[in-house]
Each structure stands twice: as C-alpha cells, then as structure tokens.
CSV table of C-alpha atoms and ligand atoms in Angstrom, one decimal:
chain,number,residue,atom,x,y,z
A,191,UNK,CA,142.7,56.5,89.9
A,192,UNK,CA,142.1,60.0,91.2
A,193,UNK,CA,139.5,62.0,89.3
A,194,UNK,CA,139.0,65.8,89.5
A,195,UNK,CA,135.3,66.7,89.2
A,196,UNK,CA,134.9,70.4,88.3
A,197,UNK,CA,131.6,71.8,89.5
A,198,UNK,CA,131.5,68.8,91.8
A,199,UNK,CA,129.1,70.5,94.2
A,200,UNK,CA,126.6,71.2,91.5
A,201,UNK,CA,123.7,69.1,90.5
A,202,UNK,CA,125.3,66.8,87.9
A,203,UNK,CA,128.8,67.0,89.4
A,204,UNK,CA,127.7,65.9,92.9
A,205,UNK,CA,126.1,62.8,91.5
A,206,UNK,CA,129.1,62.1,89.3
A,207,UNK,CA,131.4,62.4,92.3
A,208,UNK,CA,129.2,60.1,94.4
A,209,UNK,CA,129.1,57.5,91.6
A,210,UNK,CA,132.9,57.7,91.1
A,211,UNK,CA,133.4,57.2,94.9
A,212,UNK,CA,131.0,54.2,94.9
A,213,UNK,CA,132.9,52.7,92.0
A,214,UNK,CA,136.2,52.9,93.8
A,215,UNK,CA,137.8,56.0,92.4
A,216,UNK,CA,139.3,58.7,94.5
A,217,UNK,CA,137.7,62.1,93.9
A,218,UNK,CA,138.8,65.7,94.1
A,219,UNK,CA,136.0,68.2,93.9
A,220,UNK,CA,136.7,71.8,92.7
A,221,UNK,CA,133.8,74.3,92.8
A,222,UNK,CA,133.4,78.1,93.2
A,223,UNK,CA,130.0,77.5,94.9
A,224,UNK,CA,128.4,80.2,92.6
A,225,UNK,CA,125.3,78.0,92.2
A,226,UNK,CA,125.8,75.4,94.9
A,227,UNK,CA,126.4,75.0,98.6
A,228,UNK,CA,129.7,74.3,100.3
A,229,UNK,CA,127.9,71.6,102.3
A,230,UNK,CA,127.3,69.4,99.2
A,231,UNK,CA,130.7,67.7,99.1
A,232,UNK,CA,130.1,66.4,102.6
A,233,UNK,CA,126.7,65.1,101.6
A,234,UNK,CA,128.4,63.4,98.6
A,235,UNK,CA,130.7,61.6,101.0
A,236,UNK,CA,127.7,60.5,103.2
A,237,UNK,CA,125.8,59.3,100.1
A,238,UNK,CA,128.8,57.3,98.8
A,239,UNK,CA,130.1,56.2,102.1
A,240,UNK,CA,133.6,57.6,101.3
A,241,UNK,CA,134.8,61.2,101.4
A,242,UNK,CA,136.0,63.3,98.4
A,243,UNK,CA,138.7,66.0,98.8
A,244,UNK,CA,137.2,69.4,98.1
A,245,UNK,CA,138.7,72.8,97.0
A,246,UNK,CA,137.0,76.1,96.5
A,247,UNK,CA,138.3,77.4,93.1
A,248,UNK,CA,137.0,79.5,90.2
A,249,UNK,CA,138.2,77.9,87.0
A,250,UNK,CA,138.3,81.2,85.2
A,251,UNK,CA,141.3,81.9,87.5
A,252,UNK,CA,144.1,79.7,86.0
A,253,UNK,CA,146.4,80.0,89.0
A,254,UNK,CA,143.6,78.8,91.3
A,255,UNK,CA,142.8,75.9,89.0
A,256,UNK,CA,146.5,75.0,88.8
A,257,UNK,CA,146.6,75.1,92.6
A,258,UNK,CA,144.0,72.3,92.7
A,259,UNK,CA,146.2,70.1,90.5
A,260,UNK,CA,149.3,70.9,92.6
A,261,UNK,CA,147.7,69.4,95.7
A,262,UNK,CA,148.2,65.8,94.5
A,263,UNK,CA,148.3,63.6,91.4
A,264,UNK,CA,145.2,63.7,89.2
A,265,UNK,CA,144.7,61.0,86.6
A,266,UNK,CA,141.6,62.4,84.8
A,267,UNK,CA,139.0,65.2,84.8
A,268,UNK,CA,135.3,65.2,84.6
A,269,UNK,CA,134.5,68.8,83.7
A,270,UNK,CA,131.0,69.7,84.9
A,271,UNK,CA,131.6,73.3,86.0
A,272,UNK,CA,129.6,76.0,84.1
A,273,UNK,CA,126.6,78.2,83.9
A,274,UNK,CA,123.7,76.2,82.6
A,275,UNK,CA,120.4,78.0,82.3
A,276,UNK,CA,119.3,78.3,78.7
A,277,UNK,CA,116.9,81.3,79.3
A,278,UNK,CA,119.4,83.2,81.4
A,279,UNK,CA,122.1,82.8,78.7
A,280,UNK,CA,119.9,84.7,76.3
A,281,UNK,CA,119.8,87.6,78.7
A,282,UNK,CA,123.5,87.4,79.9
A,283,UNK,CA,125.4,86.1,76.8
A,284,UNK,CA,128.8,87.6,77.6
A,285,UNK,CA,128.8,86.2,81.1
A,286,UNK,CA,128.0,82.7,79.7
A,287,UNK,CA,130.8,82.9,77.0
A,288,UNK,CA,133.3,84.3,79.5
A,289,UNK,CA,132.6,81.8,82.2
A,290,UNK,CA,132.1,78.6,80.2
A,291,UNK,CA,134.8,79.1,77.6
A,292,UNK,CA,137.6,80.6,79.7
A,293,UNK,CA,137.2,77.8,82.3
A,294,UNK,CA,137.7,75.1,79.6
A,295,UNK,CA,140.6,76.9,78.0
A,296,UNK,CA,142.3,77.1,81.4
A,297,UNK,CA,141.5,73.5,82.1
A,298,UNK,CA,143.1,72.3,78.8
A,299,UNK,CA,146.2,74.4,79.4
A,300,UNK,CA,146.6,73.1,83.0
A,301,UNK,CA,145.9,69.5,81.9
A,302,UNK,CA,148.5,69.7,79.1
A,303,UNK,CA,151.1,71.3,81.4
A,304,UNK,CA,150.6,68.6,84.0
A,305,UNK,CA,150.3,65.6,81.6
A,306,UNK,CA,146.7,64.7,82.5
A,307,UNK,CA,145.2,62.8,79.6
A,308,UNK,CA,141.7,61.8,80.3
A,309,UNK,CA,138.8,64.2,80.0
A,310,UNK,CA,135.0,63.8,80.1
A,311,UNK,CA,133.1,66.9,79.2
A,312,UNK,CA,129.5,67.8,80.2
A,313,UNK,CA,128.0,68.9,77.0
A,314,UNK,CA,124.3,69.3,76.2
A,315,UNK,CA,121.6,68.3,73.7
A,316,UNK,CA,121.1,72.1,73.4
A,317,UNK,CA,124.0,72.0,70.8
A,318,UNK,CA,121.6,70.4,68.3
A,319,UNK,CA,119.6,73.6,68.1
A,320,UNK,CA,116.1,73.2,66.6
A,321,UNK,CA,116.4,69.9,64.9
A,322,UNK,CA,114.6,68.9,61.7
A,323,UNK,CA,114.6,65.2,62.4
A,324,UNK,CA,114.5,63.0,65.5
A,325,UNK,CA,115.9,61.1,67.3
A,326,UNK,CA,119.1,63.0,67.4
A,327,UNK,CA,122.3,61.1,66.5
A,328,UNK,CA,125.8,62.4,67.3
A,329,UNK,CA,126.6,62.8,63.6
A,330,UNK,CA,123.8,65.3,63.0
A,331,UNK,CA,124.7,69.0,62.5
A,332,UNK,CA,125.1,70.7,65.8
A,333,UNK,CA,124.6,74.3,64.7
A,334,UNK,CA,123.1,76.8,65.0
A,335,UNK,CA,122.4,76.4,68.8
A,336,UNK,CA,119.1,77.8,70.1
A,337,UNK,CA,120.8,79.9,72.8
A,338,UNK,CA,124.2,81.2,74.0
A,339,UNK,CA,124.4,78.4,76.6
A,340,UNK,CA,124.3,75.8,73.8
A,341,UNK,CA,126.9,77.7,71.8
A,342,UNK,CA,129.3,77.7,74.7
A,343,UNK,CA,128.9,73.9,74.9
A,344,UNK,CA,129.6,73.5,71.2
A,345,UNK,CA,132.6,75.9,71.3
A,346,UNK,CA,134.0,73.9,74.2
A,347,UNK,CA,133.5,70.6,72.3
A,348,UNK,CA,135.5,72.2,69.4
A,349,UNK,CA,138.2,73.4,71.8
A,350,UNK,CA,138.6,69.9,73.2
A,351,UNK,CA,138.7,68.4,69.7
A,352,UNK,CA,141.4,70.8,68.6
A,353,UNK,CA,143.4,70.2,71.8
A,354,UNK,CA,143.2,66.4,71.0
A,355,UNK,CA,144.3,67.1,67.4
A,356,UNK,CA,147.4,68.9,68.7
A,357,UNK,CA,148.2,66.3,71.4
A,358,UNK,CA,147.7,62.7,70.4
A,359,UNK,CA,147.9,61.5,74.0
A,360,UNK,CA,144.6,63.2,75.0
A,361,UNK,CA,141.6,61.0,75.3
A,362,UNK,CA,138.2,62.7,75.7
A,363,UNK,CA,134.5,61.9,75.6
A,364,UNK,CA,132.0,64.7,75.1
A,365,UNK,CA,128.7,63.7,76.7
A,366,UNK,CA,125.7,65.4,75.3
A,367,UNK,CA,123.2,65.4,78.2
A,368,UNK,CA,119.5,65.4,77.4
A,369,UNK,CA,117.4,66.6,80.5
A,370,UNK,CA,118.8,65.2,83.8
A,371,UNK,CA,116.3,65.2,86.6
A,372,UNK,CA,115.7,63.3,89.9
A,373,UNK,CA,118.1,62.9,92.8
A,374,UNK,CA,120.4,60.4,94.5
A,375,UNK,CA,118.4,57.5,96.1
A,376,UNK,CA,119.8,58.4,99.5
A,377,UNK,CA,117.9,61.7,99.4
A,378,UNK,CA,121.2,63.4,100.5
A,379,UNK,CA,122.1,65.1,97.2
A,380,UNK,CA,119.9,66.5,94.5
A,381,UNK,CA,119.1,69.6,92.5
A,382,UNK,CA,119.3,72.6,94.8
A,383,UNK,CA,119.7,75.8,92.7
A,384,UNK,CA,120.2,79.1,94.4
A,385,UNK,CA,117.1,81.3,94.2
A,386,UNK,CA,114.1,80.6,91.9
A,387,UNK,CA,114.8,77.5,89.8
A,388,UNK,CA,115.1,77.8,86.0
A,389,UNK,CA,114.7,74.1,85.2
A,390,UNK,CA,111.4,72.4,85.1
A,391,UNK,CA,111.7,69.6,87.8
A,392,UNK,CA,113.1,71.8,90.6
A,393,UNK,CA,110.4,74.4,89.8
A,394,UNK,CA,107.8,71.6,90.1
A,395,UNK,CA,109.1,70.4,93.5
A,396,UNK,CA,109.1,74.0,94.8
A,397,UNK,CA,105.5,74.4,93.8
A,398,UNK,CA,104.7,71.0,95.4
A,399,UNK,CA,106.3,72.2,98.6
A,400,UNK,CA,104.2,75.4,98.5
A,401,UNK,CA,107.2,77.7,98.2
A,402,UNK,CA,106.1,78.8,94.8
A,403,UNK,CA,102.5,79.4,93.9
A,404,UNK,CA,102.2,77.8,90.5
A,405,UNK,CA,104.2,76.6,87.5
A,406,UNK,CA,104.3,78.6,84.3
A,407,UNK,CA,104.1,76.2,81.4
A,408,UNK,CA,106.2,78.0,78.7
A,409,UNK,CA,104.0,77.6,75.6
A,410,UNK,CA,101.2,75.3,74.6
A,411,UNK,CA,101.3,76.1,70.9
A,412,UNK,CA,104.3,74.0,69.9
A,413,UNK,CA,103.9,71.4,67.1
A,414,UNK,CA,103.8,68.5,69.6
A,415,UNK,CA,101.1,66.1,70.7
A,416,UNK,CA,99.8,68.3,73.5
A,417,UNK,CA,101.3,71.7,72.4
A,418,UNK,CA,104.0,71.7,75.1
A,419,UNK,CA,107.7,71.1,74.6
A,420,UNK,CA,109.0,67.5,74.6
A,421,UNK,CA,112.3,66.6,76.2
A,422,UNK,CA,114.2,63.4,76.9
A,423,UNK,CA,114.3,63.3,80.7
A,424,UNK,CA,117.0,61.1,82.2
A,425,UNK,CA,117.6,60.2,85.9
A,426,UNK,CA,120.7,61.9,87.2
A,427,UNK,CA,122.0,58.7,88.6
A,428,UNK,CA,121.8,57.0,85.2
A,429,UNK,CA,123.6,60.1,83.8
A,430,UNK,CA,126.3,59.8,86.5
A,431,UNK,CA,126.8,56.1,85.6
A,432,UNK,CA,127.3,57.2,82.0
A,433,UNK,CA,130.3,59.3,83.1
A,434,UNK,CA,131.9,56.4,84.8
A,435,UNK,CA,131.4,54.3,81.7
A,436,UNK,CA,132.9,57.1,79.6
A,437,UNK,CA,135.9,57.3,81.9
A,438,UNK,CA,136.5,53.6,81.7
A,439,UNK,CA,136.3,53.8,77.9
A,440,UNK,CA,138.9,56.7,77.8
A,441,UNK,CA,141.6,54.9,79.7
A,442,UNK,CA,144.1,53.4,77.3
A,443,UNK,CA,142.7,55.2,74.3
A,444,UNK,CA,143.4,58.5,72.5
A,445,UNK,CA,141.1,60.8,70.5
A,446,UNK,CA,137.6,62.2,71.0
A,447,UNK,CA,134.2,60.6,71.0
A,448,UNK,CA,130.8,62.4,71.2
A,449,UNK,CA,128.0,60.5,72.9
A,450,UNK,CA,124.4,61.3,73.7
A,451,UNK,CA,123.2,60.5,77.2
A,452,UNK,CA,119.4,60.2,77.2
A,453,UNK,CA,116.7,57.6,77.5
A,454,UNK,CA,115.5,57.9,73.9
A,455,UNK,CA,112.0,58.7,75.0
A,456,UNK,CA,110.2,62.0,74.7
A,457,UNK,CA,108.0,63.4,77.4
A,458,UNK,CA,106.0,66.7,77.2
A,459,UNK,CA,105.8,69.3,80.0
A,460,UNK,CA,102.2,68.3,80.7
A,461,UNK,CA,103.1,64.6,80.7
A,462,UNK,CA,105.8,65.2,83.3
A,463,UNK,CA,103.4,67.1,85.4
A,464,UNK,CA,100.9,64.2,85.2
A,465,UNK,CA,103.6,61.7,86.1
A,466,UNK,CA,104.7,63.8,89.1
A,467,UNK,CA,101.1,64.2,90.4
A,468,UNK,CA,100.4,60.5,90.0
A,469,UNK,CA,103.7,59.4,91.7
A,470,UNK,CA,103.6,61.9,94.6
A,471,UNK,CA,99.9,62.5,95.0
A,472,UNK,CA,100.5,66.2,95.1
A,473,UNK,CA,98.6,68.5,92.7
A,474,UNK,CA,100.7,71.1,90.9
A,475,UNK,CA,98.8,74.3,90.0
A,476,UNK,CA,99.9,75.6,86.6
A,477,UNK,CA,99.2,78.4,84.2
A,478,UNK,CA,99.9,78.5,80.5
A,479,UNK,CA,102.5,81.2,79.8
A,480,UNK,CA,104.2,82.5,76.6
A,481,UNK,CA,107.1,80.6,75.1
A,482,UNK,CA,110.5,81.0,76.8
A,483,UNK,CA,113.3,82.5,74.6
A,484,UNK,CA,115.8,79.8,73.5
A,485,UNK,CA,113.4,76.8,73.8
A,486,UNK,CA,112.8,74.4,70.9
A,487,UNK,CA,109.8,72.1,70.4
A,488,UNK,CA,111.3,68.7,70.9
A,489,UNK,CA,114.6,67.0,71.7
A,490,UNK,CA,115.0,63.3,71.9
A,491,UNK,CA,118.2,61.2,71.8
A,492,UNK,CA,119.3,58.3,69.7
A,493,UNK,CA,121.0,56.2,72.4
A,494,UNK,CA,122.5,53.6,70.2
A,495,UNK,CA,126.1,54.9,70.3
A,496,UNK,CA,126.2,55.1,74.1
A,497,UNK,CA,125.4,51.4,74.3
A,498,UNK,CA,127.6,50.4,71.4
A,499,UNK,CA,130.6,52.3,72.6
A,500,UNK,CA,130.3,52.5,76.4
A,501,UNK,CA,128.0,49.6,77.1
A,502,UNK,CA,125.8,52.0,79.0
A,503,UNK,CA,122.1,52.5,78.9
A,504,UNK,CA,119.6,54.3,81.2
A,505,UNK,CA,117.8,52.0,83.6
A,506,UNK,CA,115.6,54.3,85.7
A,507,UNK,CA,112.1,55.4,84.7
A,508,UNK,CA,110.2,58.7,84.7
A,509,UNK,CA,108.4,57.5,87.8
A,510,UNK,CA,111.8,56.9,89.5
A,511,UNK,CA,112.8,60.5,88.5
A,512,UNK,CA,109.6,62.0,90.0
A,513,UNK,CA,109.9,59.9,93.2
A,514,UNK,CA,113.5,60.7,93.9
A,515,UNK,CA,113.2,64.4,93.0
A,516,UNK,CA,110.3,64.7,95.5
A,517,UNK,CA,112.1,62.7,98.2
A,518,UNK,CA,115.1,65.0,98.0
A,519,UNK,CA,112.9,68.2,98.0
A,520,UNK,CA,111.1,67.0,101.1
A,521,UNK,CA,114.3,66.0,102.8
A,522,UNK,CA,116.0,69.3,102.1
A,523,UNK,CA,113.1,71.2,103.6
A,524,UNK,CA,113.4,69.2,106.9
A,525,UNK,CA,117.0,70.4,107.2
A,526,UNK,CA,115.8,74.0,107.8
B,92,WQD,C1,112.4,71.8,80.1
B,92,WQD,C2,111.0,72.1,79.6
B,92,WQD,C3,110.7,74.5,79.2
B,92,WQD,C4,110.6,75.7,83.4
B,92,WQD,C5,118.4,72.8,79.8
B,92,WQD,C6,119.7,72.4,79.1
B,92,WQD,C7,120.0,71.0,79.3
B,92,WQD,C8,120.1,70.7,80.8
B,92,WQD,C9,118.8,71.1,81.4
B,92,WQD,C10,121.9,71.4,82.2
B,92,WQD,C11,111.1,73.2,78.5
B,92,WQD,C12,109.7,73.9,80.2
B,92,WQD,C13,110.7,74.9,82.2
B,92,WQD,C14,109.4,76.2,83.8
B,92,WQD,C15,108.4,75.2,81.8
B,92,WQD,N1,121.2,71.5,81.2
B,92,WQD,N2,109.6,74.7,81.4
B,92,WQD,N3,108.3,76.0,82.9
B,92,WQD,O1,115.9,74.2,78.8
B,92,WQD,O2,115.2,71.8,78.1
B,92,WQD,O3,117.4,72.1,79.1
B,92,WQD,O4,118.5,72.4,81.1
B,92,WQD,O5,122.2,71.1,83.2
B,92,WQD,O6,121.3,70.7,78.7
B,92,WQD,O7,119.6,72.7,77.7
B,92,WQD,O8,115.5,72.3,80.5
B,92,WQD,O9,114.2,72.1,82.6
B,92,WQD,O10,114.7,74.4,81.7
B,92,WQD,O11,113.0,73.0,80.5
B,92,WQD,O12,107.4,75.1,81.1
B,92,WQD,O13,109.2,76.9,84.8
B,92,WQD,O14,110.2,72.7,80.6
B,92,WQD,O15,110.1,75.4,78.4
B,92,WQD,O16,110.2,72.9,77.5
B,92,WQD,P1,115.9,72.7,79.0
B,92,WQD,P2,114.4,73.0,81.4
C-alpha cells in the first residue's frame, strides 16, 4: 500500500513516515516546509532504511495537492500537516483557521475525486478544552476548546465525519494526540522547529544546549500537585506506531472512529524538568513566569479505547522520551 503523509517533514509526520516505511508501506511525503526542513525526508529514509517519495506542496493550494495525487496511486492518507502552536493560535487565529481548515477541505475533495478511502487525521487533546473530569474519554464533550488551534482540530474532525456521512466508503480514524515528545531512536529525526520553540521539550533541549538562557515555566498557581500544568507526554515513536495501527484498522472498514493516543499518565512541567535533569545530567535553569494564554491545568488520556479498538498501547517511558530528545538535540548540533 502507498500512503501519503501530509506534513511528512514535520515532527510527528516524519516519525509516522519512518514507521510506515519500517512496516513495509510505500510512503509519499507532501510538505510545504513552512516549519520544517527539506532535508528531513532524506533523514526519514536513512532512519527507516528505505526512501520515501517527497513533494513540496502547500495543501491550501488544491491544484498543488491534486498534483501530488496525480504522480502515482495513493491508497490512504495520514494527514499531519497543520499549524500547531496553541499560544501562537491565540495571537494569529485567522491564519490558523485558514491554513488548518482549508487544507483539510482540499484534501477531502481530492480524496473523493480520486477514490481514496482511508484517512487518519492528526487531532489533538486540545479539543477537550478545560475538562471537568479526568481521564479524558473520547465520548466526553469536546467543546469549547481552549484556543483557536484546538478549534481548528475539532472543526476538521467534524468535516471528516460529515464527509464520511456523505460517502459510506470513507474510512477514517481521528487520533487525538496528547503531548508527543522524544525523537527517533536513530537520532536522525526529531523535533526541529524553526526559530524559538513553542513546545516544552524542544525548549528544554535548547536550554540544555546553552542556546537559550533559561526556561520560563508558564504558571505555578494551577490547581495541580506542584502548581504547574500537567500533561500526558507520549513518545513520538509510540505515537507513530499508533498511526500504523489505526491504518490497519481502517482497511476493509467504513465510518469514523475517534481515538486518544496518550500514555494515561500525568506529568507536571516541574516533574518533566526533574526527569530530564536526572536522565541527562544537565541542569536546566528556569524562571516562574505568568500563565500562557490558551493553557489548561491538566490533560490526561483514558487509553482504553486505543487498546480495545487498535490493539495499541504506548510502551516507552518518560525517561526514554528525555533520553531520545536529548540525543537528537545533541546530534543536530554536531551537524552544524
Ligand atoms: C506543555 C506544558 C505549558 C513551553 C500542544 C498541543 C498538543 C501538541 C503539543 C501538536 C504546558 C508548559 C511550555 C514553555 C512551559 N500539539 N510550557 N514553558 O500546549 O500542552 O500542547 O502542543 O503537535 O496537541 O495542544 O504543549 O509543549 O506547548 O506545553 O512552561 O516554554 O509546558 O504551559 O503546560 P501543549 P506544550
């Protein structure tokens, strides 16, 4: 089977592409490289031991997207492309809505026109907003979202559900990611955002490398055990394996399923910092700063459905995440 990975040069997409290649799928990567490097697809090939085809295309341009499908037969799509920074989405809401929603609309139109029936969508735990109870199950209300980024993910879920209602041959799995961190064990691919990172782990590794002075901890007055936000961190390789499991589930079925991908364990910002320092031996200077707009106190997954439906569960630990994120950060410095 040939699978198109949109955003396949990005953090999650590159690990998904590598996992697909290692599992025997042929892979086509489409990316506009707006927050990734054109060198990533080659690194994916080296990490997996097999090459992916790669095209530069912006999915908001339907002709460019259709051009990717016209190069050869595509059996399914894993749609990872999109803007993804929660805080930035509060500042640039229209850019987030335009980019993330138009690209999915275009994808659904092109898939339908070309008879492509299998779709895995990168959604986010952010859709749950500020939840009243934990852990989060897929049937809980996913509204209102805490930020425009989350709203774009929820709207995209709805678009896919409506597309499947109108076309009973479409088979989709909406994967609600908790917080992916870490890097490929090879050290060849990892999280490499352009500019100053928005997400916690890449910020920590930049501080560890001495490129940034200190970490700002966004708020220590949340109603959590140490006052800092709690998230359900998951190794990106486990997350990528979850996509392959979802794809296998899709084949031969129709309809839409929504599945959480997390570990089911909460970890605070300070706990992640302690784990990183213990695993790497590197001290991370930090300062307590004000809360970041769009953040919620705690997110933690109920992971029962992922196992029941897909036979998938996370296997790697918080220490693995810290070790691999640090190995990748050090390796990417030595490339300069
Ligand atoms: C984690 C915690 C911050 C930076 C989003 C999306 C999710 C996934 C990952 C896509 C929060 C705190 C952060 C810093 C800090 N998206 N923090 N100082 O916002 O939970 O999740 O990104 O790929 O779907 O929703 O992740 O890593 O930005 O933040 O204190 O410099 O770290 O406040 O509590 P977030 P994050």
